[in-house]
């Protein structure tokens, strides 16, 4: 273990010398669900620049919104509408000497393995499960046991209100993002019949307006959650429906929260989690002190509580494990029911799966001929399609890998 | 805050602060915007704390510092730039921090704590000060900390190498909104007459088959589980000499009794409302009890004798106490009810029953408050805030009171409670992973600085080994003083070395992390929502862990 010398008061300059040859990538972006990730990104860029990292790439597909300004401190009101990556990079370069930050305005998925291979490590302040799964699977796939340089540590952070977590993933060596997917709270959807006939909560009224009423009224127009006119329409419909059923509590803010799945975000929590991520990056890069093994949760609602623990690698992880996962299946289910159950599994989380076994194509999302050919299978019972303990391979446009499930008839 | 336009769409301020208003609401935001925060020491850590407070829009800030910007500052502090070199740190930090949010008024003062206390004490005198909260960045000699007024909350922060600590001192801090996961209180063991009657009425033909003129399957499957439980509890009482199912085994029997009454000849073979009822048995069936936090508040001496000086919080607390006293020890009802399988109309009717009861309980509390205020001729007796009373009542089983030990007591060597905490931590079974050693080493750092006027291991001083020996001596003396019987713990030595090695210097990531931790706590104190630490939290960046102590 290397430690700091007592004479060095300006630690930053020392660290700077030891890592100026390294390149670092900071990936931060927004996907379908926003959870205030740009807030982590701003902090991470500042922290890396002031810790002596010299060459940083930043990826973000988002533009600046007025609701970012309460925490994304590299942006001002006049920046609203501009790409986050570009504005953040030039702000930090103007403030901190001798650092090069290369912005990319786009999705992390736009870049290939060759691109990611040039970096020393990757830090994520992502806000979507999908993007995290993608980068995780990509970095695991890049590992070549004969080339130690191909192993890129992945440091991941996330926040919600006064809580957050940071973790260090050494692809193939430690638990990966996919190994911990079951830690996410499953999305509990309200049954459509409740929305359609017996709403009880203000959120039921909002979901009725966005899920059922919007497509009915505007057949060809997609609901845009960022369009204030669309949100206003949903709000008014929801309010009207709430009045009809004597339900109180529908507000504009609630409407927005429900349809955009808004997660509260504040500067201070972002600061804690981003600094923790960068602290680990610093420890990995300099070898000064052991780095996090491998997960820290920070909970600030009631006092301050941290839980630091080793999340265990899963042998049957579809990304970094070697075994297929067992999945209990009722032989009487139709293939369609089976797919619906898959979608409900927190450790699976797929939207448009294509399923095959060694001996047959079960269901293809596309191309059209294959979809047409396999569509009748949806109605068939599982016992007529697969055997007990047979392996099904599942691919999904959201996943950069295929999932293997062992069918266990119950 | 500006009120929303009638269309319901948010004001520009609501848009900007949307993500935080979802945490602390307009109430918390108003308190934040009334705060004037003084930062003593424009260090990297201090600026990071302020950044995280300016962004969510505190009212004002003042940066107090008497140093000039040096090259070393630029390496760690994001809120000082090349152009700042040679200029006053206070002025430059205030300018660059001020850019973060045009809604916040910023200022600076080229000064330090020592000279303010001796030359312009009015700035910190509780009768004349403009500051509502003080952020104090180490190093500050201990005697100065002891001169600070007891009326203003202070946040004293160390940030050295990979280690950071925060000590809060505040006058008694009371909290109504701790934001628990749920405010639901169904009163299933103590239903009020209207609720019992309603349950009886809605379930009279529940167990009669449809073919015999009983309830239809659709209605049966949509009776809210709360009513099912109330109905079956009555049945249970009749066959158990009026007793309720209180023990685990009784509850298990009660669950199977409910399952037996479920209709299975329906589509799907089960009724969701019955499943919900069974699932609620273990959690929701209990006698209403006062939480320990609420007990502390209701038994606080402030509650006992109400005068014209008594703060409204304590008058309402006393009224709630009196209310419970004449209401079978039951607190005002929160009125919250979870979602459950039901028809819209049946659900809303039940919800209205809970809400009406909560409203009438709060009105009863308000009458008691009014009575007390009139009796003592309270200056605010004509401006009783009904919303505040309702809020209090809704959260009455989640109240908190924090009494902070003074810094003087922590630093006096005779405070038994302080000694007890430190000795307890040193004797704990998992002392090897405790951060108490970090506290002891930081305390020695504080004493070293107070005595020598410089940090141990400071670059300007050559003999680090001498400094380390001095720190070691201070630690041994402290441990002896609190009555620690054994020799210096190895982990204390290790952390002491780490601290000497840091030489009083900040690392940016640690500063940034401290900035986040401290700002969260400041926000909790200002908004009086969520629960701040009492009184010290330490973060160790090597093990990536925190620990809190009441020192």
Tab-separated table of N, CA, C and O in Angstrom, chain A residues 4 6-7 9-12 43 46-47 50 67 70-71 73 76 95 97 162 198-201 204 232 235 245-246 248 252-253 257 262 264-265 268-269 271-272 275-276 278-280 283 289-290 296 298 300-304 306 308, chain B residues 7-10 15-16 19-20 22-24 48 51-52 55 72 74-76 78 82 96 99-100 162 339-340 342-344 347-348 355 400 459 462 464 501 507-509 512-513 516-517 520-521 524 530-531 533 541-542 544-546:
chain	number	residue	atom	x	y	z
A	4	UNK	N	0.711	8.696	1.324
A	4	UNK	CA	1.208	10.024	0.990
A	4	UNK	C	2.432	10.373	1.828
A	4	UNK	O	2.565	9.930	2.958
A	6	UNK	N	4.660	12.916	4.112
A	6	UNK	CA	4.241	13.977	5.018
A	6	UNK	C	4.537	15.374	4.484
A	6	UNK	O	3.893	16.334	4.856
A	7	UNK	N	5.492	15.503	3.587
A	7	UNK	CA	5.894	16.834	3.145
A	7	UNK	C	4.913	17.436	2.136
A	7	UNK	O	4.987	18.593	1.822
A	9	UNK	N	1.899	18.962	1.079
A	9	UNK	CA	0.682	19.585	1.550
A	9	UNK	C	-0.357	19.637	0.440
A	9	UNK	O	-1.525	19.419	0.675
A	10	UNK	N	0.097	19.935	-0.771
A	10	UNK	CA	-0.858	19.988	-1.874
A	10	UNK	C	-0.940	18.621	-2.517
A	10	UNK	O	-0.253	18.327	-3.477
A	11	UNK	N	-1.769	17.798	-1.949
A	11	UNK	CA	-1.876	16.420	-2.421
A	11	UNK	C	-2.172	16.359	-3.905
A	11	UNK	O	-1.718	15.499	-4.602
A	12	UNK	N	-2.968	17.307	-4.329
A	12	UNK	CA	-3.420	17.250	-5.707
A	12	UNK	C	-2.257	17.242	-6.694
A	12	UNK	O	-2.268	16.489	-7.644
A	43	UNK	N	-20.601	17.172	-10.660
A	43	UNK	CA	-19.729	16.996	-9.493
A	43	UNK	C	-18.514	16.147	-9.848
A	43	UNK	O	-17.388	16.463	-9.465
A	46	UNK	N	-15.867	18.060	-11.911
A	46	UNK	CA	-15.125	18.994	-11.046
A	46	UNK	C	-14.132	18.227	-10.169
A	46	UNK	O	-12.961	18.595	-10.070
A	47	UNK	N	-14.603	17.143	-9.557
A	47	UNK	CA	-13.749	16.377	-8.642
A	47	UNK	C	-12.548	15.773	-9.363
A	47	UNK	O	-11.430	15.806	-8.852
A	50	UNK	N	-10.006	18.480	-10.273
A	50	UNK	CA	-9.241	18.984	-9.128
A	50	UNK	C	-8.473	17.888	-8.396
A	50	UNK	O	-7.809	18.142	-7.407
A	67	UNK	N	-35.137	22.822	-14.500
A	67	UNK	CA	-35.196	22.083	-13.238
A	67	UNK	C	-33.867	21.441	-12.865
A	67	UNK	O	-33.740	20.831	-11.819
A	70	UNK	N	-31.107	23.627	-9.803
A	70	UNK	CA	-31.022	23.569	-8.340
A	70	UNK	C	-29.893	22.671	-7.862
A	70	UNK	O	-29.680	22.531	-6.676
A	71	UNK	N	-29.183	22.040	-8.801
A	71	UNK	CA	-28.071	21.196	-8.366
A	71	UNK	C	-26.936	21.077	-9.379
A	71	UNK	O	-25.812	20.814	-9.010
A	73	UNK	N	-24.422	22.566	-10.964
A	73	UNK	CA	-23.839	23.886	-10.717
A	73	UNK	C	-22.958	24.414	-11.821
A	73	UNK	O	-22.476	25.533	-11.725
A	76	UNK	N	-26.006	27.640	-16.036
A	76	UNK	CA	-26.704	28.857	-15.631
A	76	UNK	C	-28.008	28.950	-16.423
A	76	UNK	O	-28.176	28.251	-17.432
A	95	UNK	N	-12.159	26.857	-15.602
A	95	UNK	CA	-11.884	27.097	-14.179
A	95	UNK	C	-10.602	26.399	-13.712
A	95	UNK	O	-9.847	26.935	-12.904
A	97	UNK	N	-6.901	24.646	-14.477
A	97	UNK	CA	-5.798	24.664	-15.435
A	97	UNK	C	-5.378	23.255	-15.833
A	97	UNK	O	-5.482	22.332	-15.037
A	162	UNK	N	-32.368	12.169	-0.044
A	162	UNK	CA	-31.237	12.212	0.878
A	162	UNK	C	-30.423	10.909	0.865
A	162	UNK	O	-29.545	10.733	1.685
A	198	UNK	N	-62.258	1.803	-11.493
A	198	UNK	CA	-62.390	2.143	-10.077
A	198	UNK	C	-61.165	2.881	-9.528
A	198	UNK	O	-60.473	2.408	-8.633
A	199	UNK	N	-60.899	4.088	-10.032
A	199	UNK	CA	-59.762	4.837	-9.490
A	199	UNK	C	-60.010	5.203	-8.026
A	199	UNK	O	-61.149	5.449	-7.645
A	200	UNK	N	-58.942	5.212	-7.223
A	200	UNK	CA	-59.070	5.597	-5.813
A	200	UNK	C	-58.072	6.666	-5.410
A	200	UNK	O	-58.266	7.405	-4.464
A	201	UNK	N	-56.943	6.707	-6.134
A	201	UNK	CA	-55.862	7.630	-5.784
A	201	UNK	C	-55.711	8.689	-6.867
A	201	UNK	O	-55.998	8.417	-8.033
A	204	UNK	N	-53.946	7.358	-9.792
A	204	UNK	CA	-54.752	6.542	-10.710
A	204	UNK	C	-55.382	7.414	-11.789
A	204	UNK	O	-55.506	7.015	-12.940
A	232	UNK	N	-50.111	19.693	-19.464
A	232	UNK	CA	-51.293	20.462	-19.047
A	232	UNK	C	-52.586	19.705	-19.406
A	232	UNK	O	-53.511	19.627	-18.607
A	235	UNK	N	-53.010	16.853	-17.057
A	235	UNK	CA	-53.395	17.381	-15.742
A	235	UNK	C	-54.886	17.706	-15.715
A	235	UNK	O	-55.606	17.337	-14.786
A	245	UNK	N	-64.939	11.345	-9.439
A	245	UNK	CA	-64.930	10.266	-8.442
A	245	UNK	C	-64.707	10.771	-7.014
A	245	UNK	O	-64.436	9.993	-6.108
A	246	UNK	N	-64.771	12.100	-6.823
A	246	UNK	CA	-64.551	12.700	-5.495
A	246	UNK	C	-63.184	12.387	-4.900
A	246	UNK	O	-63.053	12.181	-3.698
A	248	UNK	N	-59.435	13.624	-4.051
A	248	UNK	CA	-58.708	14.893	-3.933
A	248	UNK	C	-57.210	14.645	-4.084
A	248	UNK	O	-56.736	13.524	-3.885
A	252	UNK	N	-50.747	19.799	-10.493
A	252	UNK	CA	-49.861	19.791	-11.655
A	252	UNK	C	-48.557	19.078	-11.318
A	252	UNK	O	-48.054	18.271	-12.084
A	253	UNK	N	-48.067	19.375	-10.118
A	253	UNK	CA	-46.801	18.793	-9.691
A	253	UNK	C	-46.902	17.261	-9.569
A	253	UNK	O	-46.008	16.531	-9.993
A	257	UNK	N	-44.932	14.469	-11.719
A	257	UNK	CA	-44.190	13.447	-10.983
A	257	UNK	C	-44.556	12.056	-11.447
A	257	UNK	O	-43.686	11.204	-11.615
A	262	UNK	N	-40.621	11.268	-11.699
A	262	UNK	CA	-39.604	12.174	-11.162
A	262	UNK	C	-39.093	11.670	-9.815
A	262	UNK	O	-39.859	11.308	-8.943
A	264	UNK	N	-36.832	12.826	-6.571
A	264	UNK	CA	-36.288	14.051	-5.982
A	264	UNK	C	-34.766	14.035	-6.002
A	264	UNK	O	-34.158	12.977	-5.839
A	265	UNK	N	-34.161	15.206	-6.230
A	265	UNK	CA	-32.704	15.265	-6.316
A	265	UNK	C	-32.204	16.577	-5.756
A	265	UNK	O	-32.774	17.626	-6.039
A	268	UNK	N	-26.665	18.405	-2.407
A	268	UNK	CA	-25.817	17.836	-1.354
A	268	UNK	C	-25.659	16.321	-1.488
A	268	UNK	O	-24.558	15.800	-1.298
A	269	UNK	N	-26.741	15.634	-1.821
A	269	UNK	CA	-26.622	14.178	-1.971
A	269	UNK	C	-25.749	13.848	-3.179
A	269	UNK	O	-24.903	12.946	-3.124
A	271	UNK	N	-23.355	15.587	-4.230
A	271	UNK	CA	-21.974	15.866	-3.842
A	271	UNK	C	-21.384	14.678	-3.094
A	271	UNK	O	-20.245	14.272	-3.347
A	272	UNK	N	-22.150	14.103	-2.194
A	272	UNK	CA	-21.655	12.975	-1.392
A	272	UNK	C	-21.331	11.782	-2.294
A	272	UNK	O	-20.242	11.202	-2.225
A	275	UNK	N	-18.520	12.446	-4.900
A	275	UNK	CA	-17.203	12.480	-4.251
A	275	UNK	C	-16.779	11.077	-3.849
A	275	UNK	O	-15.600	10.717	-3.948
A	276	UNK	N	-17.721	10.279	-3.394
A	276	UNK	CA	-17.372	8.910	-3.031
A	276	UNK	C	-16.879	8.156	-4.262
A	276	UNK	O	-15.866	7.454	-4.206
A	278	UNK	N	-15.471	9.422	-6.928
A	278	UNK	CA	-14.167	9.945	-7.336
A	278	UNK	C	-13.081	9.557	-6.338
A	278	UNK	O	-11.921	9.365	-6.705
A	279	UNK	N	-13.469	9.458	-5.070
A	279	UNK	CA	-12.527	9.010	-4.048
A	279	UNK	C	-12.034	7.601	-4.404
A	279	UNK	O	-10.837	7.310	-4.317
A	280	UNK	N	-12.949	6.757	-4.831
A	280	UNK	CA	-12.566	5.400	-5.217
A	280	UNK	C	-11.714	5.430	-6.486
A	280	UNK	O	-10.735	4.692	-6.591
A	283	UNK	N	-8.284	6.374	-5.475
A	283	UNK	CA	-7.573	5.299	-4.787
A	283	UNK	C	-7.127	4.226	-5.787
A	283	UNK	O	-6.024	3.696	-5.690
A	289	UNK	N	-4.026	3.663	-0.649
A	289	UNK	CA	-5.136	3.131	0.139
A	289	UNK	C	-6.012	2.155	-0.660
A	289	UNK	O	-6.183	2.298	-1.862
A	290	UNK	N	-6.565	1.179	0.048
A	290	UNK	CA	-7.437	0.206	-0.629
A	290	UNK	C	-8.734	0.866	-1.070
A	290	UNK	O	-9.228	1.772	-0.406
A	296	UNK	N	-21.320	0.988	-1.188
A	296	UNK	CA	-21.629	1.841	-0.037
A	296	UNK	C	-22.996	2.488	-0.241
A	296	UNK	O	-23.246	3.099	-1.270
A	298	UNK	N	-25.598	5.303	1.338
A	298	UNK	CA	-25.615	6.460	2.240
A	298	UNK	C	-27.066	6.852	2.459
A	298	UNK	O	-27.811	7.046	1.495
A	300	UNK	N	-29.383	9.601	4.470
A	300	UNK	CA	-29.328	10.816	5.274
A	300	UNK	C	-30.678	11.279	5.810
A	300	UNK	O	-30.758	12.345	6.402
A	301	UNK	N	-31.730	10.494	5.615
A	301	UNK	CA	-33.058	10.925	6.084
A	301	UNK	C	-33.111	11.074	7.593
A	301	UNK	O	-33.690	11.995	8.122
A	302	UNK	N	-32.566	10.089	8.259
A	302	UNK	CA	-32.634	10.065	9.705
A	302	UNK	C	-31.223	9.909	10.222
A	302	UNK	O	-30.650	8.828	10.187
A	303	UNK	N	-30.638	11.018	10.711
A	303	UNK	CA	-29.224	10.999	11.058
A	303	UNK	C	-28.420	10.713	9.811
A	303	UNK	O	-28.850	11.018	8.695
A	304	UNK	N	-27.244	10.145	9.979
A	304	UNK	CA	-26.436	9.726	8.833
A	304	UNK	C	-26.113	8.269	9.048
A	304	UNK	O	-25.648	7.877	10.112
A	306	UNK	N	-24.392	4.876	6.996
A	306	UNK	CA	-23.834	4.248	5.791
A	306	UNK	C	-23.741	2.757	6.015
A	306	UNK	O	-23.492	2.290	7.125
A	308	UNK	N	-21.630	-0.231	4.347
A	308	UNK	CA	-20.575	-0.555	3.402
A	308	UNK	C	-20.392	-2.067	3.427
A	308	UNK	O	-20.170	-2.634	4.489
B	7	UNK	N	-54.238	28.164	-13.655
B	7	UNK	CA	-54.243	27.004	-14.536
B	7	UNK	C	-53.609	25.783	-13.869
B	7	UNK	O	-53.756	24.684	-14.354
B	8	UNK	N	-52.879	25.995	-12.777
B	8	UNK	CA	-52.245	24.877	-12.097
B	8	UNK	C	-50.812	24.683	-12.541
B	8	UNK	O	-50.051	23.977	-11.900
B	9	UNK	N	-50.414	25.327	-13.655
B	9	UNK	CA	-49.042	25.124	-14.104
B	9	UNK	C	-48.105	25.888	-13.172
B	9	UNK	O	-48.451	26.907	-12.608
B	10	UNK	N	-46.895	25.356	-12.988
B	10	UNK	CA	-46.015	25.869	-11.942
B	10	UNK	C	-45.410	27.227	-12.270
B	10	UNK	O	-45.242	27.577	-13.444
B	15	UNK	N	-40.665	25.588	-10.964
B	15	UNK	CA	-39.994	24.767	-11.977
B	15	UNK	C	-38.536	24.554	-11.604
B	15	UNK	O	-38.030	23.450	-11.653
B	16	UNK	N	-37.885	25.654	-11.240
B	16	UNK	CA	-36.454	25.576	-10.946
B	16	UNK	C	-36.182	24.665	-9.738
B	16	UNK	O	-35.208	23.923	-9.737
B	19	UNK	N	-37.314	19.609	-8.014
B	19	UNK	CA	-36.754	18.350	-7.504
B	19	UNK	C	-36.519	18.371	-6.000
B	19	UNK	O	-36.395	17.325	-5.386
B	20	UNK	N	-36.397	19.559	-5.402
B	20	UNK	CA	-36.212	19.628	-3.955
B	20	UNK	C	-37.533	19.902	-3.233
B	20	UNK	O	-37.725	19.450	-2.102
B	22	UNK	N	-40.146	18.553	-3.842
B	22	UNK	CA	-40.740	17.236	-3.625
B	22	UNK	C	-40.229	16.602	-2.331
B	22	UNK	O	-40.782	15.625	-1.858
B	23	UNK	N	-39.139	17.139	-1.793
B	23	UNK	CA	-38.630	16.621	-0.520
B	23	UNK	C	-39.132	17.431	0.666
B	23	UNK	O	-39.571	16.880	1.655
B	24	UNK	N	-39.009	18.777	0.587
B	24	UNK	CA	-39.338	19.550	1.787
B	24	UNK	C	-40.470	20.563	1.603
B	24	UNK	O	-40.801	21.271	2.544
B	48	UNK	N	-17.502	24.289	-0.702
B	48	UNK	CA	-18.361	23.191	-1.182
B	48	UNK	C	-19.662	23.129	-0.369
B	48	UNK	O	-20.727	22.866	-0.919
B	51	UNK	N	-21.804	25.990	-1.613
B	51	UNK	CA	-22.336	25.669	-2.936
B	51	UNK	C	-23.634	24.877	-2.822
B	51	UNK	O	-24.645	25.198	-3.455
B	52	UNK	N	-23.605	23.841	-1.978
B	52	UNK	CA	-24.779	22.962	-1.839
B	52	UNK	C	-25.936	23.608	-1.083
B	52	UNK	O	-27.005	23.025	-0.970
B	55	UNK	N	-27.275	26.618	-4.072
B	55	UNK	CA	-28.052	26.024	-5.179
B	55	UNK	C	-29.529	25.846	-4.803
B	55	UNK	O	-30.407	26.238	-5.563
B	72	UNK	N	-1.792	27.344	-3.904
B	72	UNK	CA	-2.256	26.100	-3.277
B	72	UNK	C	-3.777	26.021	-3.253
B	72	UNK	O	-4.356	24.951	-3.400
B	74	UNK	N	-5.840	27.112	-5.463
B	74	UNK	CA	-6.400	26.788	-6.781
B	74	UNK	C	-6.404	25.289	-7.048
B	74	UNK	O	-7.235	24.790	-7.801
B	75	UNK	N	-5.488	24.574	-6.402
B	75	UNK	CA	-5.416	23.129	-6.604
B	75	UNK	C	-6.565	22.372	-5.970
B	75	UNK	O	-6.829	21.238	-6.338
B	76	UNK	N	-7.220	22.972	-4.980
B	76	UNK	CA	-8.286	22.235	-4.292
B	76	UNK	C	-9.639	22.931	-4.307
B	76	UNK	O	-10.662	22.286	-4.084
B	78	UNK	N	-12.628	24.867	-6.079
B	78	UNK	CA	-13.228	25.153	-7.391
B	78	UNK	C	-13.738	26.586	-7.455
B	78	UNK	O	-13.967	27.114	-8.528
B	82	UNK	N	-7.685	31.475	-11.443
B	82	UNK	CA	-6.407	32.129	-11.720
B	82	UNK	C	-6.444	33.626	-11.419
B	82	UNK	O	-5.536	34.167	-10.807
B	96	UNK	N	-17.493	34.059	-6.824
B	96	UNK	CA	-17.688	32.862	-7.657
B	96	UNK	C	-18.831	31.984	-7.140
B	96	UNK	O	-19.527	31.338	-7.926
B	99	UNK	N	-22.278	33.446	-8.249
B	99	UNK	CA	-22.725	33.170	-9.630
B	99	UNK	C	-23.660	31.970	-9.717
B	99	UNK	O	-24.358	31.795	-10.703
B	100	UNK	N	-23.632	31.126	-8.685
B	100	UNK	CA	-24.403	29.874	-8.753
B	100	UNK	C	-25.904	30.088	-8.776
B	100	UNK	O	-26.643	29.267	-9.292
B	162	UNK	N	-8.004	12.095	3.971
B	162	UNK	CA	-9.193	11.295	3.648
B	162	UNK	C	-10.252	11.328	4.754
B	162	UNK	O	-11.242	10.605	4.682
B	339	UNK	N	-53.706	2.731	-0.072
B	339	UNK	CA	-54.598	2.295	-1.148
B	339	UNK	C	-54.973	0.839	-0.880
B	339	UNK	O	-54.209	0.097	-0.252
B	340	UNK	N	-56.134	0.455	-1.300
B	340	UNK	CA	-56.553	-0.934	-1.098
B	340	UNK	C	-57.609	-1.287	-2.128
B	340	UNK	O	-58.242	-0.405	-2.707
B	342	UNK	N	-60.811	-1.805	-3.707
B	342	UNK	CA	-62.138	-1.285	-3.362
B	342	UNK	C	-62.713	-0.595	-4.579
B	342	UNK	O	-61.985	-0.248	-5.513
B	343	UNK	N	-64.024	-0.400	-4.573
B	343	UNK	CA	-64.661	0.446	-5.575
B	343	UNK	C	-64.319	1.894	-5.219
B	343	UNK	O	-64.082	2.208	-4.045
B	344	UNK	N	-64.354	2.772	-6.209
B	344	UNK	CA	-64.006	4.169	-5.928
B	344	UNK	C	-64.849	4.735	-4.793
B	344	UNK	O	-64.345	5.334	-3.854
B	347	UNK	N	-64.165	3.307	-1.298
B	347	UNK	CA	-62.857	3.729	-0.802
B	347	UNK	C	-62.919	5.168	-0.319
B	347	UNK	O	-62.468	5.491	0.780
B	348	UNK	N	-63.484	6.031	-1.167
B	348	UNK	CA	-63.527	7.458	-0.824
B	348	UNK	C	-64.370	7.680	0.432
B	348	UNK	O	-64.009	8.494	1.304
B	355	UNK	N	-60.487	10.974	7.397
B	355	UNK	CA	-60.114	12.396	7.298
B	355	UNK	C	-60.950	13.250	8.236
B	355	UNK	O	-60.436	14.180	8.867
B	400	UNK	N	-39.922	14.688	17.204
B	400	UNK	CA	-38.555	14.504	17.713
B	400	UNK	C	-38.108	15.759	18.451
B	400	UNK	O	-38.502	16.866	18.098
B	459	UNK	N	3.780	21.771	6.245
B	459	UNK	CA	5.013	21.818	5.437
B	459	UNK	C	6.051	22.797	5.962
B	459	UNK	O	7.239	22.565	5.808
B	462	UNK	N	9.547	21.251	9.824
B	462	UNK	CA	10.279	20.101	9.299
B	462	UNK	C	10.030	18.787	10.035
B	462	UNK	O	9.977	17.735	9.439
B	464	UNK	N	8.115	16.192	11.340
B	464	UNK	CA	6.832	15.518	11.436
B	464	UNK	C	6.827	14.526	12.594
B	464	UNK	O	5.803	14.342	13.255
B	501	UNK	N	0.279	13.226	8.563
B	501	UNK	CA	0.663	13.160	7.165
B	501	UNK	C	-0.130	14.163	6.319
B	501	UNK	O	0.380	14.754	5.385
B	507	UNK	N	-7.971	17.483	0.702
B	507	UNK	CA	-8.052	16.812	-0.596
B	507	UNK	C	-9.373	17.265	-1.202
B	507	UNK	O	-10.381	17.308	-0.489
B	508	UNK	N	-9.397	17.531	-2.497
B	508	UNK	CA	-10.654	18.042	-3.037
B	508	UNK	C	-11.811	17.067	-2.866
B	508	UNK	O	-12.918	17.467	-2.500
B	509	UNK	N	-11.600	15.783	-3.137
B	509	UNK	CA	-12.743	14.854	-3.034
B	509	UNK	C	-13.289	14.795	-1.608
B	509	UNK	O	-14.502	14.724	-1.407
B	512	UNK	N	-15.264	17.864	-1.006
B	512	UNK	CA	-16.531	17.808	-1.713
B	512	UNK	C	-17.511	16.898	-0.979
B	512	UNK	O	-18.699	17.205	-0.848
B	513	UNK	N	-16.997	15.781	-0.501
B	513	UNK	CA	-17.847	14.853	0.243
B	513	UNK	C	-18.331	15.501	1.535
B	513	UNK	O	-19.521	15.441	1.876
B	516	UNK	N	-21.073	17.857	0.959
B	516	UNK	CA	-22.384	17.225	0.813
B	516	UNK	C	-22.975	16.827	2.147
B	516	UNK	O	-24.136	17.116	2.442
B	517	UNK	N	-22.179	16.173	2.975
B	517	UNK	CA	-22.687	15.714	4.280
B	517	UNK	C	-23.138	16.914	5.115
B	517	UNK	O	-24.243	16.930	5.666
B	520	UNK	N	-26.360	18.640	3.798
B	520	UNK	CA	-27.577	17.877	4.135
B	520	UNK	C	-28.005	18.178	5.566
B	520	UNK	O	-29.188	18.407	5.834
B	521	UNK	N	-27.044	18.176	6.478
B	521	UNK	CA	-27.389	18.402	7.894
B	521	UNK	C	-27.864	19.835	8.124
B	521	UNK	O	-28.812	20.060	8.876
B	524	UNK	N	-31.388	20.056	6.994
B	524	UNK	CA	-32.314	19.413	7.924
B	524	UNK	C	-32.580	20.312	9.134
B	524	UNK	O	-33.705	20.400	9.617
B	530	UNK	N	-36.859	16.112	8.393
B	530	UNK	CA	-35.886	15.021	8.452
B	530	UNK	C	-35.105	15.148	9.776
B	530	UNK	O	-35.270	16.123	10.502
B	531	UNK	N	-34.266	14.161	10.067
B	531	UNK	CA	-33.615	14.157	11.385
B	531	UNK	C	-32.110	14.378	11.250
B	531	UNK	O	-31.417	13.544	10.654
B	533	UNK	N	-28.102	14.741	12.566
B	533	UNK	CA	-27.325	13.962	13.527
B	533	UNK	C	-27.252	14.689	14.861
B	533	UNK	O	-27.396	15.905	14.932
B	541	UNK	N	-12.629	8.156	4.479
B	541	UNK	CA	-12.585	7.922	3.037
B	541	UNK	C	-11.760	6.707	2.662
B	541	UNK	O	-11.791	6.266	1.518
B	542	UNK	N	-11.009	6.165	3.614
B	542	UNK	CA	-10.233	4.970	3.301
B	542	UNK	C	-11.145	3.747	3.361
B	542	UNK	O	-11.190	2.942	2.451
B	544	UNK	N	-14.416	4.050	3.426
B	544	UNK	CA	-15.704	4.490	2.862
B	544	UNK	C	-16.852	4.205	3.833
B	544	UNK	O	-17.819	3.537	3.494
B	545	UNK	N	-16.716	4.710	5.060
B	545	UNK	CA	-17.745	4.483	6.066
B	545	UNK	C	-17.984	5.746	6.884
B	545	UNK	O	-17.117	6.609	6.969
B	546	UNK	N	-19.162	5.837	7.484
B	546	UNK	CA	-19.425	6.927	8.436
B	546	UNK	C	-19.835	6.316	9.758
B	546	UNK	O	-20.244	5.165	9.836
